[in-house]
Short mmCIF file of C-alpha atoms in Angstrom, two decimals:
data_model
loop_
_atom_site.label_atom_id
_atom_site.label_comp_id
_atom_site.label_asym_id
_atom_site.label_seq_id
_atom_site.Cartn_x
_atom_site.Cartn_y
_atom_site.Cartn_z
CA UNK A 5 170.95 140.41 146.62
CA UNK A 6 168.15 142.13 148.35
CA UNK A 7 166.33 140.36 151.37
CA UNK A 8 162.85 139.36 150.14
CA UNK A 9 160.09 138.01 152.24
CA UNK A 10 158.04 135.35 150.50
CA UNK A 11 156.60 131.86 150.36
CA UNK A 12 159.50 130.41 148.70
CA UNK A 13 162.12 131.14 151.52
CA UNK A 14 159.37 130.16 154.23
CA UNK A 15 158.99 126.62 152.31
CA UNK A 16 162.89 126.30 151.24
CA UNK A 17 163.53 126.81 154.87
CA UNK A 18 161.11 124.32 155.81
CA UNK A 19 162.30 121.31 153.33
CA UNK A 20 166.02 122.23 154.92
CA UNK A 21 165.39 121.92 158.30
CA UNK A 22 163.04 118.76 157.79
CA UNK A 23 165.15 117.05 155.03
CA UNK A 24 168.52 117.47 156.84
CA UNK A 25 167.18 116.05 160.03
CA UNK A 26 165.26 113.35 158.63
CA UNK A 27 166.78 112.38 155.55
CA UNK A 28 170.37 110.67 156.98
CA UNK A 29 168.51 108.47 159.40
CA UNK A 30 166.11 107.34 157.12
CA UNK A 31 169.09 106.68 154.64
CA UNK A 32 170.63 104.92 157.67
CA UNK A 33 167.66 102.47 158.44
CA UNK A 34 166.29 101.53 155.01
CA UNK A 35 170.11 100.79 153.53
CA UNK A 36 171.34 99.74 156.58
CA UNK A 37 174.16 101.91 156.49
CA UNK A 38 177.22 102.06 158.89
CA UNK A 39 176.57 105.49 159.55
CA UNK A 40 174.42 108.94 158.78
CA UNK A 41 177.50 110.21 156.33
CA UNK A 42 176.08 108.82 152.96
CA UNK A 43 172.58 110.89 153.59
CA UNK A 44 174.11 113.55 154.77
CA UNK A 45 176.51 113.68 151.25
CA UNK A 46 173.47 112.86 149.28
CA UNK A 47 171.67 115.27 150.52
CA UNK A 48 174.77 118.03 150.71
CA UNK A 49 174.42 116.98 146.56
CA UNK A 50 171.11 118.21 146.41
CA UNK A 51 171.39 121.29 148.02
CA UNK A 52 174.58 122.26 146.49
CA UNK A 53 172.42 121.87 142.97
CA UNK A 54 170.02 124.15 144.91
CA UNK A 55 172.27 126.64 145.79
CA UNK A 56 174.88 127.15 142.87
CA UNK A 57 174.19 130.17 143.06
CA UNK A 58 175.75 131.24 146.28
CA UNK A 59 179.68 129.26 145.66
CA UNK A 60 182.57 130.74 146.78
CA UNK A 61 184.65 132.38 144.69
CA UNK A 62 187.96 130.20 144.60
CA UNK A 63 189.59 133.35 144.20
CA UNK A 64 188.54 135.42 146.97
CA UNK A 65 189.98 132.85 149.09
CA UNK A 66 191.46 134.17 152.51
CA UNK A 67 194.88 134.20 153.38
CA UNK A 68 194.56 132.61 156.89
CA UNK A 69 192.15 130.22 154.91
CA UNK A 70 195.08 129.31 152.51
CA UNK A 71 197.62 128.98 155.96
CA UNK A 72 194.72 127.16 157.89
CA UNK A 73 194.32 124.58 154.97
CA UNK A 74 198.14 124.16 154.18
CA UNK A 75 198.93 123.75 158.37
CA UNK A 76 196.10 121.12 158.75
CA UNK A 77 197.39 118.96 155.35
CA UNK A 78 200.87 119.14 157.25
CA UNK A 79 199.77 117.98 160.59
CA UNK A 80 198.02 115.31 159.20
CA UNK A 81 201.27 113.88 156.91
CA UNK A 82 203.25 114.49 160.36
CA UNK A 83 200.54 112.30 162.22
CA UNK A 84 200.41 109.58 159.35
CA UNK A 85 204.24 109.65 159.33
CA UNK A 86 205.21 109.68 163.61
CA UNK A 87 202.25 107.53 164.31
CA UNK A 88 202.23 105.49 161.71
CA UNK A 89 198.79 104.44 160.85
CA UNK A 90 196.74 104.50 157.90
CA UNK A 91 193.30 104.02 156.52
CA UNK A 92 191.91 104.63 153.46
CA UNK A 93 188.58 106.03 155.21
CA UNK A 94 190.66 109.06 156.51
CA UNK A 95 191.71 110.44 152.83
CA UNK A 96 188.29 109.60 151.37
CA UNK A 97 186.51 111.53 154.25
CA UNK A 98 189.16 114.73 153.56
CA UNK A 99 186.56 115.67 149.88
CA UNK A 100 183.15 114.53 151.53
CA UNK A 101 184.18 116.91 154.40
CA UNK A 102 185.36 119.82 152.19
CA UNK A 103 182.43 119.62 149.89
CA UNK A 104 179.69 119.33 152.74
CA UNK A 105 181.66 122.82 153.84
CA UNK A 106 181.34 124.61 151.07
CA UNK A 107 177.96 123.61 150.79
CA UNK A 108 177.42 124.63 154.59
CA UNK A 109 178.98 128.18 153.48
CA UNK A 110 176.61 128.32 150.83
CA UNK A 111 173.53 127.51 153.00
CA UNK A 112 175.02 130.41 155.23
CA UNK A 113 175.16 132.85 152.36
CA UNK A 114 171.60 131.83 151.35
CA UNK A 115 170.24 132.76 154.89
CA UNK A 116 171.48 136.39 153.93
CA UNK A 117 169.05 137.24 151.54
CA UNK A 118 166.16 135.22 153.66
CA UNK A 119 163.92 137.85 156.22
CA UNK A 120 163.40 137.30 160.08
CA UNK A 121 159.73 136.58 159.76
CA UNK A 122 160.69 133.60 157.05
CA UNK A 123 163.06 132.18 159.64
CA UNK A 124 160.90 132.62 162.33
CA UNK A 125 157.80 131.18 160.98
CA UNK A 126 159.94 127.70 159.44
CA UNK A 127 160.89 127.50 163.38
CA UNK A 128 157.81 127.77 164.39
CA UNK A 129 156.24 125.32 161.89
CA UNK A 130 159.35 122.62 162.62
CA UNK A 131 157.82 122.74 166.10
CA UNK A 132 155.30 121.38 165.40
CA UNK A 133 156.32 119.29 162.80
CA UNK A 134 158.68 117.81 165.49
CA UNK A 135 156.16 118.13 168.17
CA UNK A 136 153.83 116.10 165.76
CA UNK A 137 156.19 112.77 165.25
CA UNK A 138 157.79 112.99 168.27
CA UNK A 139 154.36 112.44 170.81
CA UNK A 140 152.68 110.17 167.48
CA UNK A 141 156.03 108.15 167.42
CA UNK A 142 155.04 107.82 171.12
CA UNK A 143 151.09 106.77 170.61
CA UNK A 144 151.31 104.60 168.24
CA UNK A 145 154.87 102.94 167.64
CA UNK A 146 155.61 102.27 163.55
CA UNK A 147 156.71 99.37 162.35
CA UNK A 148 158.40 100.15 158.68
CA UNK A 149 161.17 97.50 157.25
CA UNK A 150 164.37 98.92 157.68
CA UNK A 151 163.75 100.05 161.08
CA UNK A 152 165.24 97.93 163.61
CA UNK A 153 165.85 100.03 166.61
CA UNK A 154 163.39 99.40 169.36
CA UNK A 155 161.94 102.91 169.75
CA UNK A 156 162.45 104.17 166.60
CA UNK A 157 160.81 107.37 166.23
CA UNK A 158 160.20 107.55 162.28
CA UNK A 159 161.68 109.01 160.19
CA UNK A 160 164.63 109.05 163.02
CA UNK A 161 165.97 105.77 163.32
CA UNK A 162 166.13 106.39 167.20
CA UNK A 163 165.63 108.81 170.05
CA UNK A 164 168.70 109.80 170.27
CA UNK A 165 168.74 111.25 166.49
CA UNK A 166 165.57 112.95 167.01
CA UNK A 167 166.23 114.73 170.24
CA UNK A 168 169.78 115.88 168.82
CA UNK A 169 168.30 117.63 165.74
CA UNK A 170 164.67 118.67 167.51
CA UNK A 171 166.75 119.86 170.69
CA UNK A 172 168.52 122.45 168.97
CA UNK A 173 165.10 123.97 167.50
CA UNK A 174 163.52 123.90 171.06
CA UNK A 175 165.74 125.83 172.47
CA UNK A 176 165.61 128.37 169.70
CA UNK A 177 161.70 128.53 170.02
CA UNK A 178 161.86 128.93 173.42
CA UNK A 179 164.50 132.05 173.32
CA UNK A 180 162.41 133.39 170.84
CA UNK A 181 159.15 133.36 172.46
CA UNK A 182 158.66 136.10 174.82
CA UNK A 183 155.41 134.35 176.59
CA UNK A 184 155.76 132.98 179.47
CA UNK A 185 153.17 130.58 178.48
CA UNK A 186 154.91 129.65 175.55
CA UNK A 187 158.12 128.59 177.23
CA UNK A 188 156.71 126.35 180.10
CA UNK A 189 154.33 124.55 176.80
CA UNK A 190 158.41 123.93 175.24
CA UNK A 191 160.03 122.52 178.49
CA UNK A 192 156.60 120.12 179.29
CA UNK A 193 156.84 119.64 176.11
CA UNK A 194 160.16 118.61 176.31
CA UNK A 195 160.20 116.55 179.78
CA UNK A 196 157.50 114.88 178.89
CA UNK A 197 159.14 113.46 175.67
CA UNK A 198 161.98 112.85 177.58
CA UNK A 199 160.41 110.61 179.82
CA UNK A 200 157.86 109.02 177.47
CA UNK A 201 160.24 107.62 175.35
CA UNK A 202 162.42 107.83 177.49
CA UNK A 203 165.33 109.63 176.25
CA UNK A 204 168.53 111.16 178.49
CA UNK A 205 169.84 113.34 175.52
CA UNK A 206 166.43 115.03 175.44
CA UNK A 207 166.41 115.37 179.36
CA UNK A 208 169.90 117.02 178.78
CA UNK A 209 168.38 119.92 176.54
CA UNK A 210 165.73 120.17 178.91
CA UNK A 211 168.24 121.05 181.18
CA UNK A 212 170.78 123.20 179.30
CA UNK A 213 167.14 125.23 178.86
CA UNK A 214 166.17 126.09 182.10
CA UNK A 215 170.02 127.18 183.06
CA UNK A 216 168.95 129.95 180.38
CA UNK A 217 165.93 131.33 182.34
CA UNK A 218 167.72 131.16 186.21
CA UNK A 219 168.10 134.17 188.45
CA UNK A 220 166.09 135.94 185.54
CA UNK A 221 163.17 137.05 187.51
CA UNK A 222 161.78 135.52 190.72
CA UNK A 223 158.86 133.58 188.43
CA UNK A 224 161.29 132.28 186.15
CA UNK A 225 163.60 131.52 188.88
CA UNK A 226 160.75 129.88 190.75
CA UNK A 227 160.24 127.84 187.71
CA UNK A 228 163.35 126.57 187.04
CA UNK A 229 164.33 125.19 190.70
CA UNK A 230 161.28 123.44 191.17
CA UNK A 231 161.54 121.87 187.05
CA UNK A 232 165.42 120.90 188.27
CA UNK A 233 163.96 119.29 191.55
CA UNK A 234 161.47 117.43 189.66
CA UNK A 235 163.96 116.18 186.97
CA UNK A 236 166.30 114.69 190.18
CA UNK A 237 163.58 113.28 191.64
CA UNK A 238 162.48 111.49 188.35
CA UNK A 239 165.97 110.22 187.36
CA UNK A 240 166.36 109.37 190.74
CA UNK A 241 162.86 106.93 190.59
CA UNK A 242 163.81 105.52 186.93
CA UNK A 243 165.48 103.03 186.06
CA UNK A 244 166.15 103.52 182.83
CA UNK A 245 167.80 107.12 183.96
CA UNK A 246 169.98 105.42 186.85
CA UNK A 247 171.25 102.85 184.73
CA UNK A 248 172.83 105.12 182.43
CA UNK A 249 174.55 107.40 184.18
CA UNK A 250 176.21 104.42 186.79
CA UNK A 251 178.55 101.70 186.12
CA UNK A 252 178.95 98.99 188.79
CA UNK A 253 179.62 95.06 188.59
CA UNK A 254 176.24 94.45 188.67
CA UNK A 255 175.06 97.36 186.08
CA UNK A 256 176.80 97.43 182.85
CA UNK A 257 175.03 99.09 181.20
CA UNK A 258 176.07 100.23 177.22
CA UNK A 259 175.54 103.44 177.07
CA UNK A 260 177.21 104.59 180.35
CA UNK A 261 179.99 102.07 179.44
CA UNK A 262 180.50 103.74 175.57
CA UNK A 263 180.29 107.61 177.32
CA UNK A 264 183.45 106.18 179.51
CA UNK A 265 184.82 104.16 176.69
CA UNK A 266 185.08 107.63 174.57
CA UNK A 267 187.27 109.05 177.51
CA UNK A 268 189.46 105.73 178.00
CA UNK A 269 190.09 105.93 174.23
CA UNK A 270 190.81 109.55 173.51
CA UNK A 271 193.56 109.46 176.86
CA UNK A 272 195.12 106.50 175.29
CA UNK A 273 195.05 108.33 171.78
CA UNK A 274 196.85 111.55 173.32
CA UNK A 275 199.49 109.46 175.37
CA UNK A 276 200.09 107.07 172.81
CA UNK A 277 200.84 109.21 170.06
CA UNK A 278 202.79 111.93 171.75
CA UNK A 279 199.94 114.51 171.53
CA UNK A 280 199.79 114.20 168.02
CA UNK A 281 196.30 112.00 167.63
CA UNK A 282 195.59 109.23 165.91
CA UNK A 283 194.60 111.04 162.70
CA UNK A 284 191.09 112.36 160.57
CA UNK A 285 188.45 109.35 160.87
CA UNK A 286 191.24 107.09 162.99
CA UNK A 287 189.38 106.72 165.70
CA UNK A 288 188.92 102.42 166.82
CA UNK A 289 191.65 102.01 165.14
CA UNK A 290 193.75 101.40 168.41
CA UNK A 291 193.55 98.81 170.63
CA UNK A 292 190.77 98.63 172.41
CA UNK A 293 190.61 100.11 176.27
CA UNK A 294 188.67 98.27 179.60
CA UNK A 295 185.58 99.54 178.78
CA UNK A 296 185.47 98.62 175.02
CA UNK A 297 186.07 95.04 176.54
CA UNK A 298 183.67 95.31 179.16
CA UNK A 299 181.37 96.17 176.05
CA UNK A 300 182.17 93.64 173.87
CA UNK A 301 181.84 90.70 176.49
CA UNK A 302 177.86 93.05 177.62
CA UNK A 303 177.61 92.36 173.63
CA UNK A 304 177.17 88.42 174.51
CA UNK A 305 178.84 85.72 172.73
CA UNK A 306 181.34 86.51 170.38
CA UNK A 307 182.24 90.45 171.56
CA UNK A 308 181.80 93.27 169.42
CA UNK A 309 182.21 96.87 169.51
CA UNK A 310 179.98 99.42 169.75
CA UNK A 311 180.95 103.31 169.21
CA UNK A 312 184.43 102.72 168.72
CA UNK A 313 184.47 104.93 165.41
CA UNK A 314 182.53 108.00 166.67
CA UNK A 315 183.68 107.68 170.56
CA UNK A 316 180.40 107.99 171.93
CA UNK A 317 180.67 112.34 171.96
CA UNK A 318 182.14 114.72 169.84
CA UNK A 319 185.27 115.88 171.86
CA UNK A 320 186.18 112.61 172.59
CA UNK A 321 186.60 111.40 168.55
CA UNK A 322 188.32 115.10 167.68
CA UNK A 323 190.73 114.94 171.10
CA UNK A 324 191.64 111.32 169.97
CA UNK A 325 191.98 111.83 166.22
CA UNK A 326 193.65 115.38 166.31
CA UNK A 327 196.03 115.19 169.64
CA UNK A 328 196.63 118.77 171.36
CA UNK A 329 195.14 120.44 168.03
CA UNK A 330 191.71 118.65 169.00
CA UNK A 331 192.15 119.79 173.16
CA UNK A 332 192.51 123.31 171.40
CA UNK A 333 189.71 123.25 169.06
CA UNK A 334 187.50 121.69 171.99
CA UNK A 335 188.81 125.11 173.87
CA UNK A 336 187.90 126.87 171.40
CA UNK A 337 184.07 125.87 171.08
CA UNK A 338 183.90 125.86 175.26
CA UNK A 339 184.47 129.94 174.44
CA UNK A 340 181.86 130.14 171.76
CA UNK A 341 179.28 128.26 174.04
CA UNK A 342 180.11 130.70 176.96
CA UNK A 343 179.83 133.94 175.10
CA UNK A 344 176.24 132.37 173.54
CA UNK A 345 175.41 131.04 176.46
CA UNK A 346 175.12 134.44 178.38
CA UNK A 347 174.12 136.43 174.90
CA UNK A 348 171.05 134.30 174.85
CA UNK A 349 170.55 134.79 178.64
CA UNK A 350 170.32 138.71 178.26
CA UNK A 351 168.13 138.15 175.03
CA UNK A 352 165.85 136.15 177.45
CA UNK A 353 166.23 138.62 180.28
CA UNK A 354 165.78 141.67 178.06
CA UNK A 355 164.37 140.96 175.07
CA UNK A 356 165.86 140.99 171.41
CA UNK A 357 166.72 144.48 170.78
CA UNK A 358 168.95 145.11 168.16
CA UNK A 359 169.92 141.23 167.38
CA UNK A 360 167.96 140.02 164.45
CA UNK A 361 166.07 136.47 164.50
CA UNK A 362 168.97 134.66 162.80
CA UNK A 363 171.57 135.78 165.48
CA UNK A 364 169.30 134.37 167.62
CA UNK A 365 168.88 131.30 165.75
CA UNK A 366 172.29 130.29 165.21
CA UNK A 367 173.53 131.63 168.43
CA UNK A 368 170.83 128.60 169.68
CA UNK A 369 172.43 126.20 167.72
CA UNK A 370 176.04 126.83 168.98
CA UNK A 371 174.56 127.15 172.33
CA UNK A 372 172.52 123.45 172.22
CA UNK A 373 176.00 121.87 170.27
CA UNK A 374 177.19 121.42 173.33
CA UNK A 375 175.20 118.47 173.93
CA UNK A 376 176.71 116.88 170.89
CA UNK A 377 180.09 117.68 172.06
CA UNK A 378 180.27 116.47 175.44
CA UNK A 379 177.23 114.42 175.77
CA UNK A 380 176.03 112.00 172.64
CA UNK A 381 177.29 112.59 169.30
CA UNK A 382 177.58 110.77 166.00
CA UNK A 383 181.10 111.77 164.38
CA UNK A 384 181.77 114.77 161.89
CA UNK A 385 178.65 113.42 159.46
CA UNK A 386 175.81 114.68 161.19
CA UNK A 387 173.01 117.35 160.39
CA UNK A 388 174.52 118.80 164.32
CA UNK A 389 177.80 119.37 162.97
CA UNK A 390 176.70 120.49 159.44
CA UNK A 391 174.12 122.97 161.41
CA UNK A 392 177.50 124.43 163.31
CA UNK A 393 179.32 124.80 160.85
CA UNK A 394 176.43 126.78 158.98
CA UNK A 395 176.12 129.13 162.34
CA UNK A 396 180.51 129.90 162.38
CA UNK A 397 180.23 130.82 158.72
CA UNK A 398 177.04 133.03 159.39
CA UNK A 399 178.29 134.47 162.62
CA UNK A 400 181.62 135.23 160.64
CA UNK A 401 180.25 136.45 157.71
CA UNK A 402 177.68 139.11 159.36
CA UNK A 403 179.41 140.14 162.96
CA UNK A 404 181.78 142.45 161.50
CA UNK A 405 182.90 144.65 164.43
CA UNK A 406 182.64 141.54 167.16
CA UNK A 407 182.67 138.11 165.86
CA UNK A 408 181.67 135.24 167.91
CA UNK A 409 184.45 133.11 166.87
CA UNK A 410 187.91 134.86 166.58
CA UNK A 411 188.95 131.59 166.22
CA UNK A 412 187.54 130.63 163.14
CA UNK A 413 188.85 134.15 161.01
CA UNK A 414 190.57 131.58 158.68
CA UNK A 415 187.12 131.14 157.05
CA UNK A 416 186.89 132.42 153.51
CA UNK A 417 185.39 135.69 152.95
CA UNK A 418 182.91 136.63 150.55
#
């Protein structure tokens, strides 16, 4: 289908980005679910309806896909029948997963027959969507039923959710943007919402930004030591920074105690379960480590956990649940960040060239996953992972001679 340039893709584009940040927290909050999978599913449902038209054909299936599939069935029967454990979570999750795949795939597929300028113009206008609720979130703090976190920032149920999905597009925007203006507006932009709210996930994009732009030219480079010396100096001076990156007798604090938690608990996975894992969606499952108690008795009277099921980050809950398969696939994306890293460091350095917008785009969004890997992260149901796996299908699909991810060639082909 030919690439056509018109209002429809700029506004399709627009919903997508919007609805699949948005509409899983605000599912979360007013329905008080456990967690963002059932908006993310609802809302897979409604662009699947959306996009019939792009569905794989089931029998143009890859080979390696077929293998991939069969091998990952296997491990999983071997895990459930050497470790032992069971839960009917993990087999319900295997169809929610495959279907918001698919649906990923066809999102990818869509993207094919949408033109630069539509993509670049919905970035541009989430911006300032984003830019929009973010600093009004910040002016004038909402009140809506449903909403029980502290600072939410609605329709995000919480600071963390917005600066995971708005981080991503940053970064994108600011590779984009060839102005040297433009970038320093995105990273004030962006330390200033980090510290108004305040918010250490956003200060972590902030960061992973500026390593794009050093030794780039002496301006740039200018620019980035003294933003890094001035983010120090602030974490150093706030409390609310300090406290969450220490641990001490007298500072226990949660978040710092669920990051260390999500190690504790995917060691104990590995060396409990003879590299195998504990199995898809087994994570909490296991008893619980030192820091789980030292959460649970932070909690007040009567304990509870906190983060047990998603392990705090990413590669925690997948090193954990899938054993020496999960170190691998963690190896795996560590490549895919590297080679996107420094892709979108010459793009920066020497313009775009001969990539296109979208490679670009999604090269952003493996690029900014890392944060969600290795930093805060909310299990395999999030608009992050869903965004991913949209940017390995892409990247698959349309770099024919040099594909970012090798590793992933068990993807179906079109």
């Amino acid at each position: 289908m030919a690439v056509v340039n018109n209002s429809y893709n700029k506004l399709f584009l627009i919903f997508y980005f919007f609805s699949l940040g948005s509409f899983p927290p605000i599912i979360l909050s007013l329905f008080h679910a456990s967690s963002l999978a059932p908006g993310l599913i609802i809302l897979s449902i409604l662009f699947f309806v959306s996009l019939c038209n792009y569905f794989p054909n089931p029998f143009r299936i890859s080979k390696k896909l077929f293998i991939f599939v069969h091998f990952l069935f296997l491990y999983m029967a071997v895990q459930m029948f050497i470790v032992g454990l069971f839960s009917f979570k993990s087999f319900v999750s295997i169809p929610f997963l495959f279907f918001i795949v698919c649906v990923a795939y066809m999102f990818a597929m869509k993207l094919k027959d949408v033109d630069d300028k539509s993509l670049e113009f919905a970035i541009s206008q989430m911006i300032i969507i984003l830019l929009v609720i973010g600093f009004f979130n910040i002016i004038v703090p909402l009140k809506i039923p449903g909403y029980t976190h502290s600072k939410a920032v609605v329709p995000f149920s919480e600071p963390s959710h917005y600066a995971l999905f708005s981080g991503p597009m940053f970064i994108s925007y600011f590779v984009l943007n060839k102005t040297f203006f433009a970038r320093l507006v995105v990273l004030l932009s962006m330390f200033l919402l980090a510290a108004l709210f305040p918010n250490m996930t956003m200060l972590i994009y902030l960061f992973i930004t500026l390593l794009l732009v050093v030794r780039i030219n002496i301006w740039q480079f200018l620019l980035c030591v003294v933003s890094i010396l001035l983010m120090i100096n602030f974490v150093l001076r706030t409390p609310y920074f300090i406290q969450r990156v220490t641990v001490t007798d007298s500072n226990r604090n949660l978040s710092a105690l669920v990051y260390i938690q999500g190690v504790q608990d995917a060691y104990n996975a590995l060396s409990g379960t003879y590299g195998l894992g504990l199995g898809l969606q087994m994570l909490g499952t296991q008893p619980p480590s030192e820091a789980a108690e030292l959460i649970s008795a932070g909690l007040g009277i009567g304990g509870g956990e906190l983060n047990r099921e998603d392990g705090g980050f990413l590669a925690a809950k997948i090193i954990a649940e899938f054993g020496i398969l999960g170190v691998f696939v963690v190896l795996f994306f560590l490549h895919s960040f590297v080679k996107s890293f420094f892709l979108l460091r010459r793009i920066i350095k020497e313009g775009i060239g001969h990539f296109n917008i979208k490679t670009v785009f999604f090269n952003s969004i493996i690029f900014s996953f890392s944060v969600e890997v290795f930093v805060r992260g909310y299990g395999y149901f999030s608009p992050g992972v869903f965004m991913f796996i949209v940017s390995v299908l892409y990247s698959k699909k349309n770099n024919r001679s040099k594909s970012l991810f090798k590793t992933f060639e068990s993807v179906s082909e079109v």
